[in-house]
Each structure stands twice: as structure tokens, then as C-alpha cells.
């Protein structure tokens, strides 16, 4: 029988250790495995390729995304890079004009050098994607909600465009997490996660993941995963397995606190713009309502008439929120995208899509909401 999300988060991919009966997956801190004869082994040869702790994690993440095959990587960028290795010179990629800075950097500063062409479009309109498709298009890569302006892309509609053109379709599902959204169910071929964020959830691991349903696609990705070696160690895999067990509980709290923070900020006189897909006047609200189970814990704000200096002052004034890169941990974080997570994007490019100097991105954690609201009040003044 198919288990529901909370049960999968706690049990999928994990079995009591046959040797000791240990309920928690052991940390198999080994680089290699004994073989009875050359090629006669128990499914494990060398830990760059496979490791039992990592395999349990990969199976668990795959189950949470309703996928058949999972791969865990040493970072979200290692996972992203492995998808791009499916391409060859002359291939073209259609992606979003509002992207995580690390994705923009690897597309433009690394893979563009190998003859791969990237088109950056507004992915909230499937027609913009369809208009860029030609005989060289091999991949559509989207984020939804986007980082940091929380634009929504209709996964189902884009999936139809991708299928009609016989193009691979990948979704970076980091901001939503598998708890809120499952792109494979909506027509995506590949789901990518920065596991560092909501899946790990405790700001103690850097990791990435890919999930697919197609065995042939999995085998292609596994080849690069093993050949190039961007794989995480067993200790990190264990920590993420531990984090996943409370993913459903944490996400409920992130969403609940996120809503209250967004509602408070929307009325605040110092806020010029607020980005949060739960508001009915958010351009992507209907799409978010259709494909997500709730609206998440990410909120971005633009401070009214604030210079860079004013914005820095606000960003540095918090006592409960921590000024730091990353997101999705149990603790609330404040980030200044223009100089931190999106610093690698040229100013004119990022400002065109709203990543201005007075924009602050907030990752709402699971602390007591009264303390979070009081901290916002004192920092904003």
C-alpha cells in the first residue's frame, strides 16, 4: 500500500539493521567493501558510487517526491551540474530570468563556455518558454517559487510544452520542498533539491539531490554521479535522514509562521513591496493554490525609499532573525540577495527582475511567532 507523506518521511528507504536490529540507519563510515570473489559483492563496491547510508537517504527522498530513483550529491550545485552534463555543445536551455545566483553563475560562467546556450525568460508565462523552443532545445530548467521574488511557474502547463517538443524538463523544488509540491506528478522529468535547505532543515549539512522516474534517465545521471564523484559522505546522509523525519512537522510550522509574518509586513509602513504567494493579489496566487499544498515560509520585501546603507542597517538590526546566507532551517534567517546569494548576477540583470538593493529575503523559521513579530517591529523601527 502507498503510505502518506508523514509515514514516508519517517520510514521510506529505511529498515532495521539486519545485523543488530538498530532502528536508525547506521552510518556506514567505509570507503570500500569486501568482495567474496572479483565482482561477487553485496551491491556495494566503493563509496563514491554507492554507500548504504546514502542509498537509504536517496530512496527516502525519491519516495517523498513520488519518484522511482533518487541521487544525493555533495551540494545543490553538484546536482545541477550533473543534469547539465547530459548536454553537449550546441544544445540550448530555456530557464528563468529570476534564478538563484549560483544557478545563474554555473549556467553563464561555466557551461556557456562549452557551447551551451541559455535563454533567460519569464517562466510565469508558459508561452514565453514555448516561443524560445527550437531544434537545439534540450532542457527547460525552472524554479517555482523563484528565488528571491517568489514568482510562480505552472509546472503542468510547462510540462505539456516540454512533452510536445520532446525536451527534458527539470524543476528546482528547493523553495517548496516535497511537502508542498511534487513536480514529477505534474509532468517534470527531473526534480532538483538543495537538500541543505528545507529537507535537511537544521543548517548543519550542505547537500543536493535529484529525483526521476525514468530508469534510462537515472542510469545516465548515475554515470556522471559516479564518474565525476560529487557525492556526499555517510555522516551527512545520516544527518539528513534524521532531519527528514520532522519535515512534515517543520513545514507546517514554517507555513503558519510565514503567513503571519507576511500579513504583518504587508501592513507595515516601511514596506514598499512584499512577495509572498499566499496573498490573493500575488500574480501567481492561483497557480500556487493549484500546485502547492500551502504557501511556504519564504517572504521577500522591498524597503520603502531605502538606500543600500539603510537596507544594511535594517538587515543588521535583528536579534532573533540571523543575517546569513541559505534558508529553510528551523531558525529564521535574513538575507540581502543583491550582495549575498545573488551577488554573482550583474546589477542590471538582477534589477530587471526586481532584485534591487533594498530587497531583503526572509526565511521564516519555527520560533515562537510573537518573538519573530517583535523582532521585525524593532528592526524596522
XYZ file of N, CA and C in Angstrom, residues 52-321:
810
model
N 25.562 2.422 1.778
C 24.237 2.047 2.318
C 23.500 3.189 3.024
N 24.226 4.045 3.738
C 23.560 5.168 4.418
C 22.994 6.134 3.385
N 23.793 6.422 2.364
C 23.351 7.346 1.309
C 22.198 6.753 0.505
N 22.276 5.444 0.259
C 21.212 4.778 -0.512
C 19.878 4.878 0.228
N 19.887 4.707 1.543
C 18.653 4.841 2.338
C 18.077 6.247 2.177
N 18.956 7.256 2.212
C 18.520 8.644 2.043
C 17.947 8.864 0.643
N 18.636 8.368 -0.373
C 18.182 8.553 -1.752
C 16.810 7.924 -1.970
N 16.609 6.751 -1.399
C 15.308 6.082 -1.538
C 14.216 6.851 -0.803
N 14.576 7.454 0.333
C 13.606 8.230 1.114
C 13.203 9.503 0.361
N 14.185 10.239 -0.167
C 13.867 11.472 -0.899
C 13.046 11.148 -2.143
N 13.402 10.056 -2.842
C 12.638 9.647 -4.029
C 11.184 9.372 -3.656
N 10.975 8.683 -2.538
C 9.606 8.368 -2.099
C 8.818 9.634 -1.788
N 9.478 10.628 -1.168
C 8.790 11.876 -0.823
C 8.366 12.647 -2.070
N 9.118 12.483 -3.176
C 8.788 13.157 -4.432
C 7.949 12.262 -5.357
N 7.488 11.126 -4.838
C 6.721 10.165 -5.657
C 7.515 9.757 -6.895
N 8.838 9.629 -6.714
C 9.722 9.213 -7.797
C 10.241 7.809 -7.572
N 10.855 7.242 -8.606
C 11.382 5.877 -8.513
C 12.848 5.834 -8.122
N 13.616 6.874 -8.504
C 15.064 6.840 -8.308
C 15.554 8.171 -7.767
N 16.404 8.108 -6.735
C 16.989 9.312 -6.162
C 18.500 9.245 -6.190
N 19.132 10.417 -6.281
C 20.592 10.530 -6.190
C 20.916 11.690 -5.262
N 21.819 11.474 -4.314
C 22.232 12.543 -3.396
C 23.622 13.039 -3.781
N 23.824 14.349 -3.678
C 25.070 14.990 -4.097
C 25.657 15.814 -2.959
N 26.925 16.185 -3.118
C 27.605 16.939 -2.067
C 27.087 18.368 -1.938
N 26.302 18.853 -2.920
C 25.671 20.173 -2.836
C 24.588 20.260 -3.901
N 23.744 21.276 -3.790
C 22.739 21.510 -4.822
C 23.385 21.835 -6.157
N 24.532 22.523 -6.127
C 25.223 22.861 -7.369
C 25.798 21.619 -8.043
N 26.261 20.649 -7.264
C 26.757 19.390 -7.842
C 25.612 18.641 -8.525
N 24.423 18.718 -7.936
C 23.239 18.081 -8.549
C 22.883 18.797 -9.855
N 22.882 20.132 -9.820
C 22.562 20.933 -11.010
C 23.552 20.641 -12.136
N 24.829 20.618 -11.785
C 25.884 20.383 -12.769
C 25.718 19.012 -13.441
N 25.277 18.030 -12.686
C 25.133 16.681 -13.234
C 24.029 16.640 -14.295
N 22.959 17.405 -14.090
C 21.909 17.497 -15.118
C 22.481 18.145 -16.381
N 23.270 19.204 -16.210
C 23.826 19.914 -17.366
C 24.822 19.053 -18.142
N 25.396 18.046 -17.477
C 26.326 17.141 -18.176
C 25.607 16.217 -19.169
N 24.284 16.214 -19.140
C 23.531 15.466 -20.150
C 23.579 16.174 -21.508
N 24.024 17.444 -21.505
C 24.007 18.266 -22.723
C 25.342 18.215 -23.455
N 25.319 18.648 -24.711
C 26.564 18.716 -25.495
C 26.636 20.073 -26.201
N 27.829 20.446 -26.701
C 27.955 21.742 -27.376
C 26.910 21.913 -28.476
N 26.318 23.113 -28.517
C 25.263 23.391 -29.499
C 23.862 23.255 -28.929
N 23.737 22.556 -27.793
C 22.419 22.413 -27.155
C 21.996 23.731 -26.517
N 20.669 23.900 -26.374
C 20.134 25.120 -25.777
C 19.238 24.801 -24.582
N 19.239 25.714 -23.625
C 18.477 25.565 -22.378
C 17.583 26.790 -22.218
N 16.331 26.558 -21.850
C 15.426 27.666 -21.515
C 15.259 27.657 -20.000
N 15.534 28.789 -19.381
C 15.469 28.858 -17.925
C 14.863 30.185 -17.490
N 14.769 30.404 -16.180
C 14.079 31.573 -15.646
C 14.950 32.811 -15.594
N 14.309 33.975 -15.678
C 15.044 35.233 -15.552
C 15.198 35.642 -14.089
N 14.601 34.887 -13.180
C 14.728 35.145 -11.738
C 15.200 33.832 -11.107
N 16.511 33.692 -10.979
C 17.115 32.425 -10.569
C 18.003 32.616 -9.360
N 18.212 31.533 -8.625
C 19.251 31.536 -7.589
C 20.584 31.925 -8.242
N 21.356 32.790 -7.573
C 22.600 33.298 -8.137
C 23.589 32.219 -8.527
N 23.646 31.135 -7.751
C 24.571 30.038 -8.053
C 24.197 29.330 -9.342
N 22.902 29.211 -9.624
C 22.445 28.584 -10.872
C 22.796 29.488 -12.049
N 22.533 30.792 -11.911
C 22.870 31.751 -12.966
C 24.374 31.706 -13.252
N 25.169 31.640 -12.182
C 26.630 31.641 -12.342
C 27.128 30.387 -13.069
N 26.623 29.215 -12.684
C 27.101 27.984 -13.326
C 26.641 27.906 -14.787
N 25.444 28.466 -15.071
C 24.966 28.484 -16.456
C 25.854 29.401 -17.322
N 26.068 30.635 -16.838
C 26.720 31.657 -17.679
C 28.239 31.618 -17.620
N 28.807 31.224 -16.476
C 30.262 31.295 -16.305
C 30.959 29.949 -16.491
N 30.192 28.869 -16.495
C 30.811 27.546 -16.659
C 30.314 26.887 -17.944
N 29.031 26.549 -17.996
C 28.552 25.734 -19.119
C 28.406 26.510 -20.431
N 28.223 27.821 -20.346
C 28.185 28.621 -21.585
C 29.517 28.532 -22.330
N 30.625 28.308 -21.583
C 31.943 28.178 -22.205
C 32.076 26.899 -23.036
N 31.193 25.947 -22.783
C 31.260 24.671 -23.508
C 30.275 24.629 -24.672
N 29.828 25.811 -25.101
C 28.988 25.871 -26.293
C 27.528 25.573 -26.036
N 27.089 25.711 -24.781
C 25.672 25.526 -24.459
C 25.050 26.917 -24.306
N 23.919 27.121 -24.964
C 23.285 28.441 -24.984
C 22.113 28.467 -24.007
N 22.028 29.524 -23.218
C 20.964 29.673 -22.222
C 20.061 30.848 -22.581
N 18.755 30.612 -22.527
C 17.760 31.675 -22.737
C 17.079 31.931 -21.396
N 17.115 33.166 -20.923
C 16.503 33.521 -19.638
C 15.165 34.212 -19.908
N 14.071 33.587 -19.498
C 12.742 34.137 -19.790
C 11.892 34.180 -18.523
N 10.796 34.889 -18.614
C 9.817 34.944 -17.519
C 9.019 33.638 -17.551
N 9.351 32.721 -16.648
C 8.729 31.384 -16.671
C 7.306 31.371 -16.106
N 6.836 32.549 -15.621
C 5.445 32.581 -15.144
C 4.471 32.528 -16.328
N 5.005 32.724 -17.549
C 4.190 32.626 -18.765
C 4.684 31.455 -19.607
N 3.977 30.319 -19.633
C 4.423 29.169 -20.433
C 4.668 29.521 -21.904
N 3.926 30.517 -22.423
C 4.106 30.946 -23.820
C 5.515 31.487 -24.084
N 6.113 32.121 -23.062
C 7.468 32.655 -23.221
C 8.462 31.513 -23.416
N 8.198 30.398 -22.759
C 9.055 29.220 -22.912
C 8.842 28.606 -24.288
N 7.574 28.417 -24.653
C 7.249 27.814 -25.958
C 7.868 28.621 -27.104
N 7.902 29.948 -26.960
C 8.413 30.812 -28.028
C 9.909 30.632 -28.262
N 10.626 30.168 -27.238
C 12.088 30.029 -27.361
C 12.509 28.630 -27.822
N 11.582 27.696 -27.927
C 11.948 26.327 -28.303
C 12.321 26.256 -29.780
N 13.447 25.590 -30.054
C 13.843 25.326 -31.434
C 14.456 23.919 -31.509
N 15.024 23.558 -32.635
C 15.553 22.199 -32.821
C 16.728 21.877 -31.904
N 17.360 22.909 -31.340
C 18.527 22.686 -30.463
C 18.163 22.630 -28.979
N 16.895 22.935 -28.660
C 16.483 22.963 -27.246
C 16.509 21.551 -26.676
N 17.228 21.394 -25.551
C 17.324 20.071 -24.911
C 16.773 20.065 -23.493
N 16.704 21.251 -22.859
C 16.345 21.285 -21.441
C 15.583 22.556 -21.110
N 14.513 22.390 -20.305
C 13.832 23.524 -19.657
C 14.131 23.379 -18.164
N 14.659 24.449 -17.559
C 15.039 24.407 -16.133
C 14.324 25.557 -15.438
N 13.448 25.246 -14.490
C 12.725 26.308 -13.782
C 12.851 26.163 -12.270
N 12.649 27.295 -11.592
C 12.408 27.312 -10.143
C 10.976 27.770 -9.956
N 10.287 27.196 -8.994
C 8.962 27.718 -8.619
C 8.648 27.305 -7.187
N 8.396 28.253 -6.270
C 8.545 29.689 -6.428
C 10.019 30.052 -6.678
N 10.235 31.204 -7.357
C 11.603 31.595 -7.686
C 12.295 32.247 -6.495
N 13.613 32.286 -6.601
C 14.474 32.847 -5.566
C 15.096 34.136 -6.108
N 14.790 35.327 -5.575
C 14.066 35.575 -4.329
C 12.694 36.240 -4.503
N 12.209 36.472 -5.753
C 10.981 37.264 -5.875
C 9.713 36.404 -5.908
N 9.875 35.103 -5.657
C 8.731 34.206 -5.465
C 7.712 34.253 -6.597
N 8.230 34.254 -7.837
C 7.342 34.126 -8.995
C 6.948 32.659 -9.124
N 5.735 32.428 -9.615
C 5.235 31.053 -9.775
C 5.265 30.641 -11.241
N 5.612 29.394 -11.490
C 5.541 28.835 -12.836
C 4.563 27.670 -12.796
N 3.721 27.566 -13.792
C 2.723 26.496 -13.868
C 3.413 25.234 -14.383
N 3.737 24.328 -13.471
C 4.517 23.129 -13.821
C 3.776 22.267 -14.844
N 2.482 22.098 -14.638
C 1.683 21.259 -15.538
C 1.692 21.822 -16.971
N 1.484 23.137 -17.097
C 1.448 23.781 -18.418
C 2.815 23.694 -19.101
N 3.897 23.918 -18.339
C 5.241 23.841 -18.916
C 5.574 22.397 -19.286
N 5.086 21.456 -18.476
C 5.274 20.032 -18.785
C 4.674 19.664 -20.135
N 3.533 20.256 -20.437
C 2.896 19.983 -21.744
C 3.751 20.537 -22.882
N 4.307 21.739 -22.673
C 5.187 22.361 -23.679
C 6.416 21.478 -23.901
N 7.009 21.000 -22.797
C 8.221 20.169 -22.876
C 7.952 18.852 -23.604
N 6.817 18.226 -23.266
C 6.488 16.932 -23.899
C 6.241 17.097 -25.394
N 5.536 18.152 -25.754
C 5.238 18.395 -27.175
C 6.515 18.586 -27.979
N 7.545 19.158 -27.344
C 8.800 19.429 -28.043
C 9.848 18.334 -27.803
N 9.477 17.325 -26.981
C 10.410 16.241 -26.633
C 11.694 16.786 -25.981
N 11.479 17.675 -25.003
C 12.572 18.346 -24.304
C 12.549 17.926 -22.837
N 13.711 17.709 -22.237
C 13.785 17.383 -20.813
C 13.319 18.579 -19.986
N 12.601 18.280 -18.901
C 12.040 19.340 -18.063
C 12.448 19.097 -16.610
N 13.233 20.045 -16.060
C 13.719 19.930 -14.681
C 13.160 21.060 -13.829
N 12.789 20.730 -12.602
C 12.256 21.726 -11.666
C 13.115 21.749 -10.404
N 13.629 22.934 -10.078
C 14.290 23.153 -8.794
C 13.176 23.392 -7.778
N 12.989 22.405 -6.910
C 11.853 22.405 -5.968
C 12.273 22.812 -4.560
N 13.429 23.484 -4.452
C 14.008 23.793 -3.144
C 13.083 24.645 -2.275
N 12.518 25.722 -2.851
C 11.716 26.658 -2.051
C 10.431 26.018 -1.521
N 9.886 25.069 -2.266
C 8.612 24.473 -1.839
C 8.826 23.270 -0.921
N 9.853 22.468 -1.216
C 10.092 21.170 -0.553
C 9.079 20.141 -1.055
N 9.379 18.851 -0.908
C 8.431 17.822 -1.369
C 7.115 17.849 -0.588
N 7.137 18.470 0.588
C 5.906 18.533 1.398
C 4.854 19.405 0.719
N 5.291 20.481 0.054
C 4.342 21.431 -0.531
C 4.059 21.172 -2.008
N 4.982 20.490 -2.717
C 4.851 20.403 -4.171
C 5.612 19.196 -4.708
N 5.029 18.469 -5.659
C 5.682 17.300 -6.260
C 5.688 17.416 -7.780
N 6.751 18.024 -8.344
C 6.786 18.297 -9.785
C 6.675 17.073 -10.693
N 7.171 15.910 -10.260
C 7.072 14.725 -11.118
C 5.611 14.376 -11.388
N 4.756 14.595 -10.395
C 3.320 14.317 -10.556
C 2.671 15.276 -11.556
N 3.341 16.424 -11.788
C 2.768 17.468 -12.646
C 3.409 17.508 -14.031
N 4.298 16.558 -14.314
C 4.855 16.478 -15.667
C 6.337 16.755 -15.804
N 7.051 17.007 -14.701
C 8.504 17.212 -14.781
C 9.208 15.868 -14.955
N 10.394 15.899 -15.567
C 11.223 14.693 -15.720
C 12.229 14.554 -14.587
N 12.686 15.705 -14.084
C 13.736 15.727 -13.052
C 13.336 16.735 -11.984
N 13.499 16.348 -10.725
C 13.337 17.303 -9.622
C 14.694 17.480 -8.962
N 15.095 18.729 -8.753
C 16.339 19.023 -8.057
C 16.029 19.690 -6.719
N 16.802 19.327 -5.705
C 16.696 19.995 -4.404
C 18.070 20.405 -3.920
N 18.155 21.615 -3.367
C 19.244 21.897 -2.454
C 18.765 21.333 -1.117
N 19.246 20.153 -0.791
C 18.836 19.432 0.430
C 19.284 20.190 1.673
N 20.288 21.057 1.493
C 20.776 21.951 2.549
C 19.617 22.682 3.219
N 18.582 22.996 2.426
C 17.518 23.884 2.871
C 16.447 23.115 3.667
N 15.200 23.057 3.182
C 14.109 22.500 3.991
C 14.258 21.013 4.285
N 14.785 20.243 3.340
C 14.841 18.785 3.554
C 15.749 18.460 4.730
N 16.965 19.025 4.735
C 17.859 18.851 5.891
C 17.302 19.600 7.092
N 17.024 20.879 6.880
C 16.224 21.668 7.820
C 16.900 22.175 9.072
N 18.184 21.843 9.288
C 18.815 22.247 10.548
C 20.131 23.008 10.345
N 20.356 23.490 9.136
C 21.534 24.318 8.834
C 22.860 23.664 9.247
N 22.926 22.324 9.122
C 24.162 21.646 9.525
C 24.759 20.773 8.419
N 24.131 20.783 7.229
C 24.596 19.938 6.124
C 24.468 20.719 4.819
N 25.460 20.559 3.937
C 25.332 21.041 2.555
C 25.148 19.809 1.677
N 24.057 19.774 0.886
C 23.763 18.590 0.081
C 22.772 18.933 -1.018
N 22.773 18.152 -2.087
C 21.800 18.294 -3.168
C 21.195 16.946 -3.501
N 20.135 16.949 -4.313
C 19.508 15.689 -4.719
C 18.814 15.854 -6.057
N 18.726 14.746 -6.781
C 17.911 14.648 -7.987
C 16.969 13.469 -7.820
N 15.748 13.616 -8.334
C 14.776 12.510 -8.327
C 14.168 12.396 -9.723
N 14.083 11.170 -10.229
C 13.486 10.920 -11.549
C 12.617 9.662 -11.481
N 11.806 9.471 -12.516
C 11.018 8.245 -12.647
C 11.561 7.317 -13.725
N 12.216 7.904 -14.717
C 12.651 7.147 -15.889
C 13.983 6.434 -15.618
N 14.007 5.108 -15.796
C 15.201 4.319 -15.472
C 16.386 4.696 -16.379
N 16.110 4.919 -17.633
C 17.189 5.261 -18.569
C 17.835 6.600 -18.198
N 16.996 7.565 -17.840
C 17.491 8.873 -17.411
C 18.305 8.736 -16.124
N 17.811 7.928 -15.199
C 18.539 7.660 -13.947
C 19.916 7.078 -14.247
N 19.982 6.106 -15.141
C 21.259 5.466 -15.465
C 22.246 6.484 -16.051
N 21.750 7.397 -16.891
C 22.620 8.433 -17.459
C 23.155 9.341 -16.356
N 22.260 9.774 -15.463
C 22.666 10.653 -14.362
C 23.611 9.926 -13.410
N 23.314 8.644 -13.146
C 24.166 7.859 -12.236
C 25.577 7.746 -12.799
N 25.709 7.618 -14.118
C 27.033 7.524 -14.725
C 27.874 8.747 -14.340
N 27.302 9.966 -14.495
C 28.051 11.189 -14.171
C 28.260 11.334 -12.661
N 27.263 10.934 -11.904
C 27.319 10.965 -10.427
C 28.517 10.147 -9.940
N 28.676 8.941 -10.466
C 29.765 8.063 -10.064
C 31.086 8.488 -10.719
N 31.055 8.810 -12.019
C 32.279 9.128 -12.747
C 32.918 10.422 -12.249
N 32.094 11.412 -11.906
C 32.626 12.724 -11.514
C 32.724 12.895 -10.004
N 31.957 12.115 -9.240
C 32.224 11.972 -7.812
C 31.738 13.048 -6.867
N 30.733 13.838 -7.269
C 30.233 14.872 -6.351
C 29.238 14.313 -5.345
N 29.647 13.257 -4.641
C 28.709 12.546 -3.753
C 29.001 12.847 -2.281
N 27.959 12.851 -1.440
C 28.152 13.196 -0.023
C 28.581 11.987 0.805
N 29.134 12.282 1.965
C 29.572 11.215 2.869
C 28.430 10.658 3.711
N 28.678 9.535 4.381
C 27.633 8.864 5.166
C 27.158 9.645 6.386
N 28.049 10.415 7.013
C 27.644 11.198 8.190
C 26.595 12.239 7.790
N 26.847 12.954 6.684
C 25.881 13.937 6.206
C 24.572 13.264 5.799
N 24.675 12.101 5.171
C 23.466 11.370 4.757
C 22.630 11.002 5.981
N 23.300 10.580 7.041
C 22.614 10.234 8.290
C 21.914 11.458 8.882
N 22.611 12.594 8.888
C 22.019 13.812 9.452
C 20.766 14.238 8.681
N 20.809 14.096 7.339
C 19.637 14.481 6.553
C 18.492 13.492 6.773
N 18.803 12.204 6.870
C 17.747 11.221 7.183
C 17.072 11.593 8.497
N 17.866 12.024 9.455
C 17.337 12.433 10.758
C 16.462 13.679 10.615
N 16.932 14.644 9.804
C 16.171 15.877 9.587
C 14.836 15.617 8.903
N 14.843 14.721 7.914
C 13.628 14.428 7.135
C 12.484 13.928 8.007
N 12.821 13.260 9.106
C 11.766 12.651 9.940
C 10.798 13.697 10.509
N 11.221 14.946 10.553
C 10.310 16.006 11.044
C 9.932 16.993 9.935
N 10.213 16.648 8.671
C 9.955 17.594 7.580
C 8.499 18.057 7.570
N 7.554 17.122 7.711
C 6.134 17.489 7.655
C 5.742 18.405 8.817
N 6.325 18.168 9.989
C 6.013 18.999 11.160
C 6.623 20.393 11.000
N 7.872 20.416 10.519
C 8.544 21.705 10.325
C 7.839 22.539 9.264
N 7.466 21.903 8.147
C 6.847 22.672 7.057
C 5.511 23.288 7.490
N 4.756 22.556 8.287
C 3.501 23.127 8.799
C 3.793 24.394 9.597
N 4.837 24.333 10.433
C 5.191 25.487 11.269
C 5.771 26.631 10.423
N 6.598 26.301 9.440
C 7.134 27.338 8.534
C 5.989 28.076 7.827
N 5.026 27.304 7.341
C 3.897 27.902 6.602
C 3.042 28.779 7.512
N 2.791 28.282 8.708
C 1.953 29.023 9.674
C 2.640 30.340 10.068
N 3.923 30.264 10.418
C 4.664 31.481 10.788
C 4.850 32.396 9.580
N 5.090 31.790 8.398
C 5.282 32.571 7.175
C 4.070 33.429 6.872
N 2.897 32.841 7.041
C 1.649 33.576 6.798
C 1.540 34.783 7.745
N 1.823 34.564 9.014
C 1.670 35.648 9.994
C 2.705 36.754 9.774
N 3.919 36.360 9.418
C 4.967 37.355 9.119
C 4.578 38.162 7.882
N 4.114 37.483 6.836
C 3.723 38.168 5.594
C 2.576 39.140 5.855
N 1.580 38.706 6.632
C 0.428 39.574 6.914
C 0.852 40.797 7.724
N 1.783 40.601 8.654
C 2.286 41.718 9.459
C 3.043 42.711 8.572
N 3.929 42.188 7.709
C 4.766 43.056 6.878
C 3.971 43.804 5.811
N 2.899 43.176 5.343
C 2.101 43.817 4.281
C 1.525 45.148 4.754
N 1.242 45.233 6.038
C 0.631 46.457 6.579
C 1.671 47.439 7.111
N 2.950 47.038 7.116
C 3.969 47.883 7.755
C 4.310 49.090 6.875
N 4.346 50.280 7.464
C 4.576 51.493 6.661
C 5.948 51.552 5.987
N 6.918 50.795 6.445
C 8.265 50.865 5.850
C 8.436 49.920 4.655
N 7.388 49.145 4.360
C 7.491 48.164 3.276
C 6.839 48.712 2.006
N 7.640 48.740 0.932
C 7.138 49.222 -0.350
C 6.460 48.079 -1.122
N 7.129 46.903 -1.163
C 6.575 45.739 -1.866
C 6.796 44.512 -1.021
N 5.880 43.552 -1.154
C 6.065 42.274 -0.466
C 5.763 41.149 -1.447
N 6.611 40.144 -1.421
C 6.433 38.969 -2.280
C 6.142 37.758 -1.400
N 4.943 37.244 -1.501
C 4.541 36.007 -0.802
C 3.319 35.456 -1.547
N 3.389 34.234 -2.071
C 2.334 33.741 -2.967
C 0.987 33.465 -2.314
N 0.920 33.581 -0.998
C -0.356 33.345 -0.316
C -1.337 34.504 -0.445
N -0.858 35.684 -0.826
C -1.752 36.827 -0.996
C -2.535 36.702 -2.297
N -3.826 37.014 -2.227
C -4.674 36.896 -3.426
C -4.243 37.842 -4.530
N -3.571 38.942 -4.174
C -3.124 39.872 -5.220
C -1.729 39.521 -5.760
N -1.132 38.428 -5.288
C 0.135 37.960 -5.858
C -0.168 37.402 -7.250
N 0.582 37.804 -8.294
C 0.264 37.359 -9.659
C 0.223 35.831 -9.835
N 0.970 35.111 -8.988
C 0.996 33.648 -9.120
C 0.123 32.916 -8.120
N -0.760 33.659 -7.416
C -1.549 33.050 -6.343
C -2.372 31.853 -6.828
N -3.051 32.008 -7.964
C -3.919 30.919 -8.462
C -3.098 29.675 -8.797
N -1.908 29.878 -9.385
C -1.033 28.741 -9.721
C -0.522 28.085 -8.431
N -0.125 28.913 -7.459
C 0.355 28.376 -6.181
C -0.733 27.542 -5.509
N -1.961 28.060 -5.545
C -3.090 27.368 -4.929
C -3.340 26.017 -5.609
N -3.124 25.991 -6.919
C -3.388 24.787 -7.703
C -2.326 23.713 -7.476
N -1.041 24.104 -7.425
C 0.001 23.075 -7.422
C 0.757 22.910 -6.101
N 0.490 23.805 -5.131
C 1.138 23.690 -3.820
C 0.096 23.397 -2.742
N 0.553 22.766 -1.666
C -0.374 22.438 -0.570
C -0.512 23.581 0.427
N 0.448 24.501 0.418
C 0.402 25.716 1.244
C 1.391 26.682 0.607
N 1.621 27.831 1.234
C 2.364 28.880 0.540
C 3.798 29.065 1.015
N 4.242 28.254 1.951
C 5.652 28.247 2.325
C 6.067 29.301 3.325
N 7.356 29.246 3.680
C 7.889 30.123 4.716
C 8.868 31.167 4.193
N 8.879 31.389 2.859
C 9.771 32.391 2.277
C 8.986 33.666 1.958
N 9.516 34.795 2.401
C 8.888 36.103 2.156
C 10.001 37.067 1.746
N 9.786 37.846 0.682
C 10.755 38.888 0.317
C 10.071 40.249 0.390
N 10.840 41.248 0.830
C 10.289 42.596 0.981
C 11.224 43.624 0.347
N 10.642 44.705 -0.147
C 11.425 45.849 -0.623
C 11.135 46.997 0.339
N 12.196 47.556 0.924
C 12.034 48.641 1.887
C 11.753 49.959 1.159
N 10.811 50.720 1.695
C 10.377 51.971 1.055
C 11.486 53.034 1.114
N 11.841 53.557 -0.066
C 12.817 54.659 -0.168
C 14.095 54.404 0.625
N 14.566 53.164 0.646
C 15.756 52.840 1.451
C 16.992 52.768 0.565
N 18.054 53.427 0.996
C 19.340 53.325 0.294
C 19.973 51.981 0.672
N 21.096 51.661 0.022
C 21.822 50.432 0.368
C 22.250 50.481 1.829
N 22.689 51.646 2.270
C 23.127 51.822 3.665
C 21.960 51.597 4.639
N 20.790 52.175 4.313
C 19.590 51.975 5.158
C 19.225 50.491 5.222
N 19.301 49.824 4.061
C 18.927 48.398 3.977
C 19.883 47.554 4.814
N 21.185 47.858 4.714
C 22.182 47.143 5.523
C 21.902 47.334 7.016
N 21.517 48.568 7.367
C 21.253 48.873 8.784
C 20.097 48.023 9.310
N 19.012 47.943 8.519
C 17.867 47.109 8.919
C 18.296 45.642 8.997
N 18.990 45.168 7.952
C 19.389 43.762 7.896
C 20.286 43.369 9.067
N 21.017 44.334 9.599
C 21.954 44.047 10.699
C 21.348 44.301 12.083
N 20.059 44.660 12.140
C 19.453 45.074 13.417
C 18.650 43.982 14.113
N 18.571 42.813 13.505
C 17.725 41.751 14.077
C 18.414 41.045 15.243
N 17.590 40.545 16.156
C 18.121 39.817 17.323
C 17.727 38.337 17.293
N 16.541 38.024 16.756
C 16.105 36.618 16.651
C 16.434 36.090 15.255
N 16.085 36.858 14.230
C 16.474 36.503 12.861
C 17.992 36.628 12.752
